[in-house]
mmCIF file of C-alpha atoms in Angstrom:
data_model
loop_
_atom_site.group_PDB
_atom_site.id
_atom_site.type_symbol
_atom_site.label_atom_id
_atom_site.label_comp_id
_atom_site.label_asym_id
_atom_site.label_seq_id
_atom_site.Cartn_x
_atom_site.Cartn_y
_atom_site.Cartn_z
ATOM 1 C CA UNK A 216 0.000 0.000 0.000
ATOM 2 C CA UNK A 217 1.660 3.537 -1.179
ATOM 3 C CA UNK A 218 1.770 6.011 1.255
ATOM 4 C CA UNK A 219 -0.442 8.341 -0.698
ATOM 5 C CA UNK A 220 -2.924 5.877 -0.898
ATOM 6 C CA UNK A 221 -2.959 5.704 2.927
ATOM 7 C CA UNK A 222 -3.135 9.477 3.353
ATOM 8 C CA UNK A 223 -6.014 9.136 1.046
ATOM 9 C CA UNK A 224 -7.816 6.375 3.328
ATOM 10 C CA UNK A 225 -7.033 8.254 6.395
ATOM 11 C CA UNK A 226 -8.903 11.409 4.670
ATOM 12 C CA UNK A 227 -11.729 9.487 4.126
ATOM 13 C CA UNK A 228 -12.067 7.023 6.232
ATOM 14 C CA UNK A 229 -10.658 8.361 9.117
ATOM 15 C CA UNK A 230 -7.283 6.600 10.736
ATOM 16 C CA UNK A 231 -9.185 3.546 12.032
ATOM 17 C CA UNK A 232 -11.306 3.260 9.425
ATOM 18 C CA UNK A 233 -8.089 3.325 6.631
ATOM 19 C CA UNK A 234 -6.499 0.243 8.605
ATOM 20 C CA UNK A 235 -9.514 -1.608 8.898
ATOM 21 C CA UNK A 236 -9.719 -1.063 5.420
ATOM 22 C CA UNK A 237 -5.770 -2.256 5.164
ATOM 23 C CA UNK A 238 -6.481 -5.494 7.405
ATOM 24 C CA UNK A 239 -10.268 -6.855 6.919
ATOM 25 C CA UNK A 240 -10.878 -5.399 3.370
ATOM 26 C CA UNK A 241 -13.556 -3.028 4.903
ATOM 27 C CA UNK A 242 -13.174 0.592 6.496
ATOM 28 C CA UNK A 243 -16.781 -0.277 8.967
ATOM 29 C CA UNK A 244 -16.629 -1.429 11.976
ATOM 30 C CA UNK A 245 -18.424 -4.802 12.447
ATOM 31 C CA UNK A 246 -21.403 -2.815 14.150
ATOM 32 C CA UNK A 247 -21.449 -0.127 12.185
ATOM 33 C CA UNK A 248 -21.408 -2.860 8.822
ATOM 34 C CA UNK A 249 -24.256 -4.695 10.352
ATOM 35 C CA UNK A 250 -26.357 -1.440 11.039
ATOM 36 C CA UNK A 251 -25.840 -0.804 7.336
ATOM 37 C CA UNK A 252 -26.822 -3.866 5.901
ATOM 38 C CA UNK A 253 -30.087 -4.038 8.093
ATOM 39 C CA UNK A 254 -30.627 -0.666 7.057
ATOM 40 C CA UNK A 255 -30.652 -1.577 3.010
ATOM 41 C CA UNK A 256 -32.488 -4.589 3.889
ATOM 42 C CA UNK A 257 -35.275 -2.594 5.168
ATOM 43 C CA UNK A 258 -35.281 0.246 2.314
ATOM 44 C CA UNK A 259 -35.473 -3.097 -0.206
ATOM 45 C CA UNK A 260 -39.022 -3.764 1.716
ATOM 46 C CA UNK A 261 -40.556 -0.433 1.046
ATOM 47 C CA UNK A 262 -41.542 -0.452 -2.586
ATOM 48 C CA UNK A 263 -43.227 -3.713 -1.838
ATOM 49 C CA UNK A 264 -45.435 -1.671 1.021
ATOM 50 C CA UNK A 265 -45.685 1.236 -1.527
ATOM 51 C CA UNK A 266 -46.581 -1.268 -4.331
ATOM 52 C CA UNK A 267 -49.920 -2.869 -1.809
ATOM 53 C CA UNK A 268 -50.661 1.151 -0.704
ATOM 54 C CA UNK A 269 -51.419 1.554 -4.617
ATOM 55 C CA UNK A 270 -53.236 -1.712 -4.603
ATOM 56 C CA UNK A 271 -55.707 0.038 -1.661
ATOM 57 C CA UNK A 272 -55.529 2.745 -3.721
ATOM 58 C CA UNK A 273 -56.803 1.694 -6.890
ATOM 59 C CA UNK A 274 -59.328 -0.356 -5.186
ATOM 60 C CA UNK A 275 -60.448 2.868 -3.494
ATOM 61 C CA UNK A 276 -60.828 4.385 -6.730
ATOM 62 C CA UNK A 277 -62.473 2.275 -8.810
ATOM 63 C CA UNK A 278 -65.136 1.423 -5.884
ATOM 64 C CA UNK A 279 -65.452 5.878 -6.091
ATOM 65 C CA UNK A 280 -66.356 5.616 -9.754
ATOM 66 C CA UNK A 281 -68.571 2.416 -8.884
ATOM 67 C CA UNK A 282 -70.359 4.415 -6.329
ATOM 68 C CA UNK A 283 -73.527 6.693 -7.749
ATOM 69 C CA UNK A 284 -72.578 9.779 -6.204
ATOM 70 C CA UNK A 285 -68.405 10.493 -7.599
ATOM 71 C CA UNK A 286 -67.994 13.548 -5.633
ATOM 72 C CA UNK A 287 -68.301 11.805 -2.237
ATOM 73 C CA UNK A 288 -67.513 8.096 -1.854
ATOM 74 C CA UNK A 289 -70.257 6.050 -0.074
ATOM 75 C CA UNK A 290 -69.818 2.661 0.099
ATOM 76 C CA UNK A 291 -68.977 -0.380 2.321
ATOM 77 C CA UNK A 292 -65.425 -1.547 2.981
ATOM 78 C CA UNK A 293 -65.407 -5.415 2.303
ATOM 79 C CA UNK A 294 -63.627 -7.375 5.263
ATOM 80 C CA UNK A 295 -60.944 -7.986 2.601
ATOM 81 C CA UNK A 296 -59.464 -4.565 2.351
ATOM 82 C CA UNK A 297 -59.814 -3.917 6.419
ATOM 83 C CA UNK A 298 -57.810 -6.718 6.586
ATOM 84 C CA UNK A 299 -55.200 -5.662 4.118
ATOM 85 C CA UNK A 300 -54.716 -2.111 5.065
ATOM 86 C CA UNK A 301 -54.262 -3.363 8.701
ATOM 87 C CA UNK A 302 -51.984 -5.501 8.236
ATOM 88 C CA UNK A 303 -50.285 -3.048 6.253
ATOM 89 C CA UNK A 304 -50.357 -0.438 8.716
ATOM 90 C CA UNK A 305 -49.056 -3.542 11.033
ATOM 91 C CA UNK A 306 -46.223 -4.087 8.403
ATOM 92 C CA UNK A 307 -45.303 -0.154 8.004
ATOM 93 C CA UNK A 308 -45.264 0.353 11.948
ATOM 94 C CA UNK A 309 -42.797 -2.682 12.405
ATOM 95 C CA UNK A 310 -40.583 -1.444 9.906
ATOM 96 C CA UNK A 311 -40.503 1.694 11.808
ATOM 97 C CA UNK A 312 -39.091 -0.114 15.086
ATOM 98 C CA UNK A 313 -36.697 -1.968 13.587
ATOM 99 C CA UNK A 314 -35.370 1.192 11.699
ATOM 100 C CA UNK A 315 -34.937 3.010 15.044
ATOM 101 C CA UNK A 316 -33.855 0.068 16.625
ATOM 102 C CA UNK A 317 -30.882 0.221 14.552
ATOM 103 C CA UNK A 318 -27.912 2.061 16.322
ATOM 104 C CA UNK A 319 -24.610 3.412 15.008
ATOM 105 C CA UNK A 320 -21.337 2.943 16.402
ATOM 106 C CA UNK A 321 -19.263 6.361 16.740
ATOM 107 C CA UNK A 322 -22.030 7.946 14.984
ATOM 108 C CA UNK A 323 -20.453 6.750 11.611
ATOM 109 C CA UNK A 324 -21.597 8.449 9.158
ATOM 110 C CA UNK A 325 -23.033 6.374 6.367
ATOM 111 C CA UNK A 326 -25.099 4.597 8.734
ATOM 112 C CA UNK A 327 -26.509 7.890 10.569
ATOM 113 C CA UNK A 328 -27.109 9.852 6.547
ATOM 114 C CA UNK A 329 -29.018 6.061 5.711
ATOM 115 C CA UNK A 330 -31.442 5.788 8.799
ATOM 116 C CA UNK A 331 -32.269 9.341 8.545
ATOM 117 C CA UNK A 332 -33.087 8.885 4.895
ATOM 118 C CA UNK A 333 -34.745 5.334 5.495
ATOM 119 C CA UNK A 334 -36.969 6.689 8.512
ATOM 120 C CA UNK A 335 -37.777 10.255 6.056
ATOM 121 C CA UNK A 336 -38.876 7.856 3.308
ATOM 122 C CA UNK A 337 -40.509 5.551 6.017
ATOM 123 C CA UNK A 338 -42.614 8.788 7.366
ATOM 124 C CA UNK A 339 -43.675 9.326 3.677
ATOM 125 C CA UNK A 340 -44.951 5.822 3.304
ATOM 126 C CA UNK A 341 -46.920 6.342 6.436
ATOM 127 C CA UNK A 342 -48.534 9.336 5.435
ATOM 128 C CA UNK A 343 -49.531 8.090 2.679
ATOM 129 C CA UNK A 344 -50.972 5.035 4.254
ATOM 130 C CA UNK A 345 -52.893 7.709 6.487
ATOM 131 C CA UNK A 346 -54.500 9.157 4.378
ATOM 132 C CA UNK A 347 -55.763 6.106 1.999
ATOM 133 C CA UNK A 348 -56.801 4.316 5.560
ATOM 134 C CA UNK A 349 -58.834 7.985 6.267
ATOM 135 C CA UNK A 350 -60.381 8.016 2.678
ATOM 136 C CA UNK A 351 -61.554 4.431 3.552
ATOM 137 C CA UNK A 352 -63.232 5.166 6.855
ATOM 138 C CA UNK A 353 -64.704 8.419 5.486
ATOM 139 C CA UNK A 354 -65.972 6.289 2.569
ATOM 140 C CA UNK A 355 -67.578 4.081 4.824
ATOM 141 C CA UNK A 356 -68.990 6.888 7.158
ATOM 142 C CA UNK A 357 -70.580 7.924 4.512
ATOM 143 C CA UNK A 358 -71.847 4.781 3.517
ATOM 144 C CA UNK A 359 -73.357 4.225 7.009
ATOM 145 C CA UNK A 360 -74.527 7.625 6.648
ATOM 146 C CA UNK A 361 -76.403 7.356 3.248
ATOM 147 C CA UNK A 362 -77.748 4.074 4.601
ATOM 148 C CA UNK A 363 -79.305 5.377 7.571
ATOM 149 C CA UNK A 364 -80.773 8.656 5.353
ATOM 150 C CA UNK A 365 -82.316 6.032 3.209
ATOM 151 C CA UNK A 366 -83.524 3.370 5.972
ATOM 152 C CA UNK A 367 -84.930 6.666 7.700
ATOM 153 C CA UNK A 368 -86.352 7.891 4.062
ATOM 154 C CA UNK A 369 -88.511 4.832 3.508
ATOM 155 C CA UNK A 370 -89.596 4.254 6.864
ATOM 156 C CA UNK A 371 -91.257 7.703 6.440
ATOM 157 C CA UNK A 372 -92.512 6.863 3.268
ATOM 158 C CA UNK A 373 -94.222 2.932 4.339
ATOM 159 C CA UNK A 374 -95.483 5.247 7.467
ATOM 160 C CA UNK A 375 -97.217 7.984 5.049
ATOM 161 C CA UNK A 376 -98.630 5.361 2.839
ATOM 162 C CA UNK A 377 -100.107 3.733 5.632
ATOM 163 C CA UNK A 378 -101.843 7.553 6.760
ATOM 164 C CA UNK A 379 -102.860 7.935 3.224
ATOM 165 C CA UNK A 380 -104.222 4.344 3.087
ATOM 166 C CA UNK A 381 -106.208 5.238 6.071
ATOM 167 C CA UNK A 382 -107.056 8.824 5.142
ATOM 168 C CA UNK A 383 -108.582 6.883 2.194
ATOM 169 C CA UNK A 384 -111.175 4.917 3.660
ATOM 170 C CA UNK A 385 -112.870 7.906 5.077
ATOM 171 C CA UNK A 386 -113.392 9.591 1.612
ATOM 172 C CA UNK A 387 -115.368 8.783 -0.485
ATOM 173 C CA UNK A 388 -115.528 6.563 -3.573
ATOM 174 C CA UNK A 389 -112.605 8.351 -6.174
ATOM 175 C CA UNK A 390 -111.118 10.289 -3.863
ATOM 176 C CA UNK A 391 -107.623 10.947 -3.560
ATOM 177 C CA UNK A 392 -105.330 10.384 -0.511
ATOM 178 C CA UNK A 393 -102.148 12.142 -0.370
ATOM 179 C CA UNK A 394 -99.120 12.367 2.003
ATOM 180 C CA UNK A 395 -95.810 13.321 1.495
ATOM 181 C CA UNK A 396 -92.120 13.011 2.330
ATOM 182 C CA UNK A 397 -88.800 15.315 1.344
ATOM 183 C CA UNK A 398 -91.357 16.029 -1.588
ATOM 184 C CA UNK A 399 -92.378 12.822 -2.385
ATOM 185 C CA UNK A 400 -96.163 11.913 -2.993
ATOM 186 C CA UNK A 401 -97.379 9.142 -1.674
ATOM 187 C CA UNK A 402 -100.685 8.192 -3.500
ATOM 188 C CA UNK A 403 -103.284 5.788 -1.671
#
């Protein structure tokens, strides 16, 4: 090994680092090596979560253009999807721990710049996942919602029928009963 060569290592690796590099073929400490490779091994797992966040996604939005009213989505959320964006959310928060669980040694460098851009791109993800889980409950709120408006709706109707049926017998013969609801007529 030339001495410039050294000087070089010892620039960028630090001393330590440029005779680890010298004897073992690698300027990380064992630690610090072991932090990094759990660290890529976790970034290689995101685009799988972000490829099953799109899969939500586009479920989401095809059920929106499914649904009769596209301006607000109304409809039920099958037992399917609760069960994939929750163990998704599951998946996303466990990635999470073991990204803060990992420690560096000496504060090296690489691995401190890494986590900080695995947990950034982690937060992202998790956003994300946020808001697609909110959209869902919304969706479903307003599902519930619409669903009580209409149970509601044509219980009022059956119950003004029944008036008008009754308001019918005491007319007489071709007369007209009438009742109405939210502008509905009800004819007996």
């Amino acid at each position: 090994c030339s001495a410039g060569y050294f000087l070089y290592m010892t620039k960028k690796y630090g001393a330590k680092g440029a005779m680890r590099m010298i004897w073992e073929g690698d300027y990380m400490s064992e630690e610090n090596r072991d932090s990094m490779d759990k660290l890529e091994k976790y970034s290689k797992k995101m685009p799988k979560i972000i490829k099953k966040i799109e899969t939500v996604e586009s479920w989401f939005e095809l059920q929106k253009l499914n649904s009769i009213d596209s301006d607000k989505a109304s409809f039920p959320i099958s037992a399917e999807i609760r069960k994939k964006t929750s163990n998704l959310s599951y998946e996303v928060d466990t990635l999470a721990s073991d990204v803060d669980s990992v420690l560096s040694k000496d504060k090296c460098d690489e691995v401190v710049k890494l986590k900080k851009e695995t947990s950034s791109e982690l937060a992202n993800i998790m956003s994300r996942l946020d808001i697609v889980m909110n959209r869902l409950l919304e969706s479903e709120a307003n599902f519930i919602a619409t669903k009580e408006e209409a149970k509601a709706f044509y219980t009022a109707a059956a119950q003004s029928a029944v008036q008008a049926t009754e308001a019918k017998e005491y007319h007489s013969k071709g007369t007209t009963a009438r009742s109405s609801i939210n502008g509905y007529s009800i004819v007996a």
